Amino acid sequence: MTPEEVMAVFHTSHEEVPDYDVVPIQHTVHRRNLDDNQEIQFKAFDRDIKLYLTPTEGILASENTPVWTVSSNPNYPEGLKYDLIPNAMKNIGRTFHDMNNTASILMQLDANRRLHLNGIISSVNKVIRRLPQRILHDVLYSEKNLYKPHHTKNVTKNDDLAYTYHHVIYEIPKNRKKHYKEFKLSNPSKRINNTGHKHNVPDVIYPEILIIMDNSEYALVGKDIKHAIRYILSFWNGVDLRYRLLNNPKIRFNIAGIVIALDNNATSYMEKNRLESESLMVDVDKALREMADYIYRETRFPIGFYDIAITMTQLDICNMVDDYCDDSTLGYAYVSGACNRQDDKKTSEMAGIVEDNGGFSGIIPAAHEIGHLIGARHDGNPTYATNCSEHDGYIMTSGLMLNENGFEWSNCTINAFYTFLSEDRAKCLYNEPVNGHSLPRILPGKLMSLDYQCKKVHGHEAKACNTDHTVCTRLDCLVPGSERACIAIAPAAEGSSCGKGVFCLNGKCVLEGSYMKSNDKKFWLRRFQPLFKLQKIVKPFVL
């Protein structure tokens, strides 16, 4: 593969490509209508994998979802030139879920009615990726018998299934960072007490999110627009999955639009706040404030077009403490910032910044920051969440605790959501998006091995210390030359293998096929109750 193709498939350089299999994929015969349920089967890493996929409920995105590129240009307002990409979402695919296998797949039919798959199978911690067109046409399928499997060891015969193209299967990387930060309100006493009338919360709310991919993140997906869109859909389908644990109200994300930065200065609030011109570290306090000011001034997006704006970056965001910038930060956002425009201060607090390494590591931080924006503070907050200990390690803890609760919401967070959502200031979240036919969803988890997750954080010589149930709450990496033998980074990605026939799900090592069979789990029976404002998230506590 060329360097660009490697980056598009693996989001890394040649030197750090993880172990992978190239395998033929079988799918249900006569099921080439993407409105139908789909059965997918393949064999990778000596394991038979079967998925029973259903179209994802809700509209995460549609063919009408707008996608822009943005580039720096002094001849345009704000020094930025936006270009709408015609038909950017056309034929991008449709999102599917297999809840039993915690799989999120973006499925696309090409002109030959052959399937392409991109997504995550969390139950086995694997990523599935389509191959570049050049590899398919010039290498694998340059001769006759195009759809016959070339590697028979990777085929399990099934006469009811037909073959599509070969795909790449590899494992998911982990996040090296540990903490989330909450951004303090400019005037908290005024904001907290002036909540206005209470409303009955609708059965479903629809946060509409403007996704801004900065140039550093764009580089991770090979600087290819289609690859970037597929990655964004997969990533935010994974975030959306965390909110599907909530049932009263249901929370269903919608991508209002996607902005892809073609150069560093296209997100000047990030670029101007690098510690040094060539540094990868960014003062996120300043960057978030400047982002909030910018989106207030930016009139090319009409008021009401989106409820929340999130910048995705590969840069190392940090918080200044005296003369030191603490780079443990994973994300930063305003508490209760959704829907919020402050005309008196000429700023908009519906903003957040999330760090991601291109391997879906930013999914939990993104879920956390959205939690702040729709009303939650950190668990253990002395004023707003005293009944929930920060040491319990739920999603809204201030640090990644690497335990089973890290995939769930605490009672304090649920109460905070309900309180915020019942107030006048949250009413923009009540609008149901009308975006046309929904697109396929993609889940993270089955895409990268434990070793590869370590490599993404600590370099190509790193590898996982353990492969048992402990990785579901704490993935330790062996890093040659480090002072400690094993360094904890985060929980293994959902779907990571934690033994033969078992995988990580919601912080637990569970049997394949067992997902969602226990409907009496506390997070499904819990109801939102009234009881809720701006925060940051940090990297994992090493216990």
Short mmCIF file of N, CA and C in Angstrom, two decimals, residues 4 6 40 69 71 108 130 137 153 165 175 274 301 321 346 393 414 440 449 470:
data_model
loop_
_atom_site.label_atom_id
_atom_site.label_comp_id
_atom_site.label_asym_id
_atom_site.label_seq_id
_atom_site.Cartn_x
_atom_site.Cartn_y
_atom_site.Cartn_z
N GLU A 4 -0.47 6.87 1.73
CA GLU A 4 -1.82 7.43 1.84
C GLU A 4 -2.85 6.33 2.07
N VAL A 6 -2.27 3.37 3.47
CA VAL A 6 -2.06 2.86 4.83
C VAL A 6 -2.73 3.78 5.84
N ILE A 40 -23.80 -11.24 8.05
CA ILE A 40 -22.42 -11.16 7.57
C ILE A 40 -21.61 -12.24 8.27
N THR A 69 -15.77 21.69 3.32
CA THR A 69 -14.36 21.89 3.65
C THR A 69 -14.20 23.35 4.04
N SER A 71 -11.01 26.29 4.55
CA SER A 71 -9.59 26.61 4.38
C SER A 71 -9.36 28.08 4.71
N GLN A 108 -22.07 -0.20 2.57
CA GLN A 108 -22.26 0.55 1.32
C GLN A 108 -22.31 -0.42 0.15
N ARG A 130 -12.87 -1.49 4.61
CA ARG A 130 -12.79 -1.77 3.18
C ARG A 130 -11.37 -1.52 2.70
N HIS A 137 -8.81 -3.61 -7.26
CA HIS A 137 -8.86 -3.79 -8.71
C HIS A 137 -7.54 -4.25 -9.31
N LYS A 153 -8.07 -20.72 3.87
CA LYS A 153 -8.02 -20.95 5.32
C LYS A 153 -8.93 -19.97 6.05
N TYR A 165 -16.29 -8.36 -1.57
CA TYR A 165 -14.86 -8.10 -1.60
C TYR A 165 -14.15 -8.55 -0.32
N ASN A 175 -6.41 4.84 24.33
CA ASN A 175 -6.06 6.24 24.59
C ASN A 175 -5.05 6.34 25.71
N ARG A 274 -1.33 26.83 20.17
CA ARG A 274 -0.24 25.88 20.37
C ARG A 274 0.79 26.54 21.30
N PHE A 301 -23.48 29.87 9.44
CA PHE A 301 -24.36 28.84 9.99
C PHE A 301 -25.50 29.56 10.70
N VAL A 321 -1.26 25.22 34.17
CA VAL A 321 -1.21 25.33 35.63
C VAL A 321 0.09 26.05 35.95
N LYS A 346 -21.30 38.10 23.54
CA LYS A 346 -20.92 37.76 22.17
C LYS A 346 -20.12 36.46 22.11
N GLY A 393 -16.18 5.77 39.16
CA GLY A 393 -15.67 5.61 37.80
C GLY A 393 -16.68 5.58 36.69
N ILE A 414 -27.76 11.27 35.55
CA ILE A 414 -29.11 11.10 35.02
C ILE A 414 -30.03 12.20 35.55
N PRO A 440 -26.18 4.30 7.49
CA PRO A 440 -25.67 3.25 8.34
C PRO A 440 -24.81 3.77 9.47
N SER A 449 -6.49 -4.71 17.73
CA SER A 449 -6.08 -5.64 18.77
C SER A 449 -5.61 -4.90 20.01
N THR A 470 -9.06 -8.66 32.87
CA THR A 470 -8.64 -7.39 33.46
C THR A 470 -8.55 -6.27 32.43
#
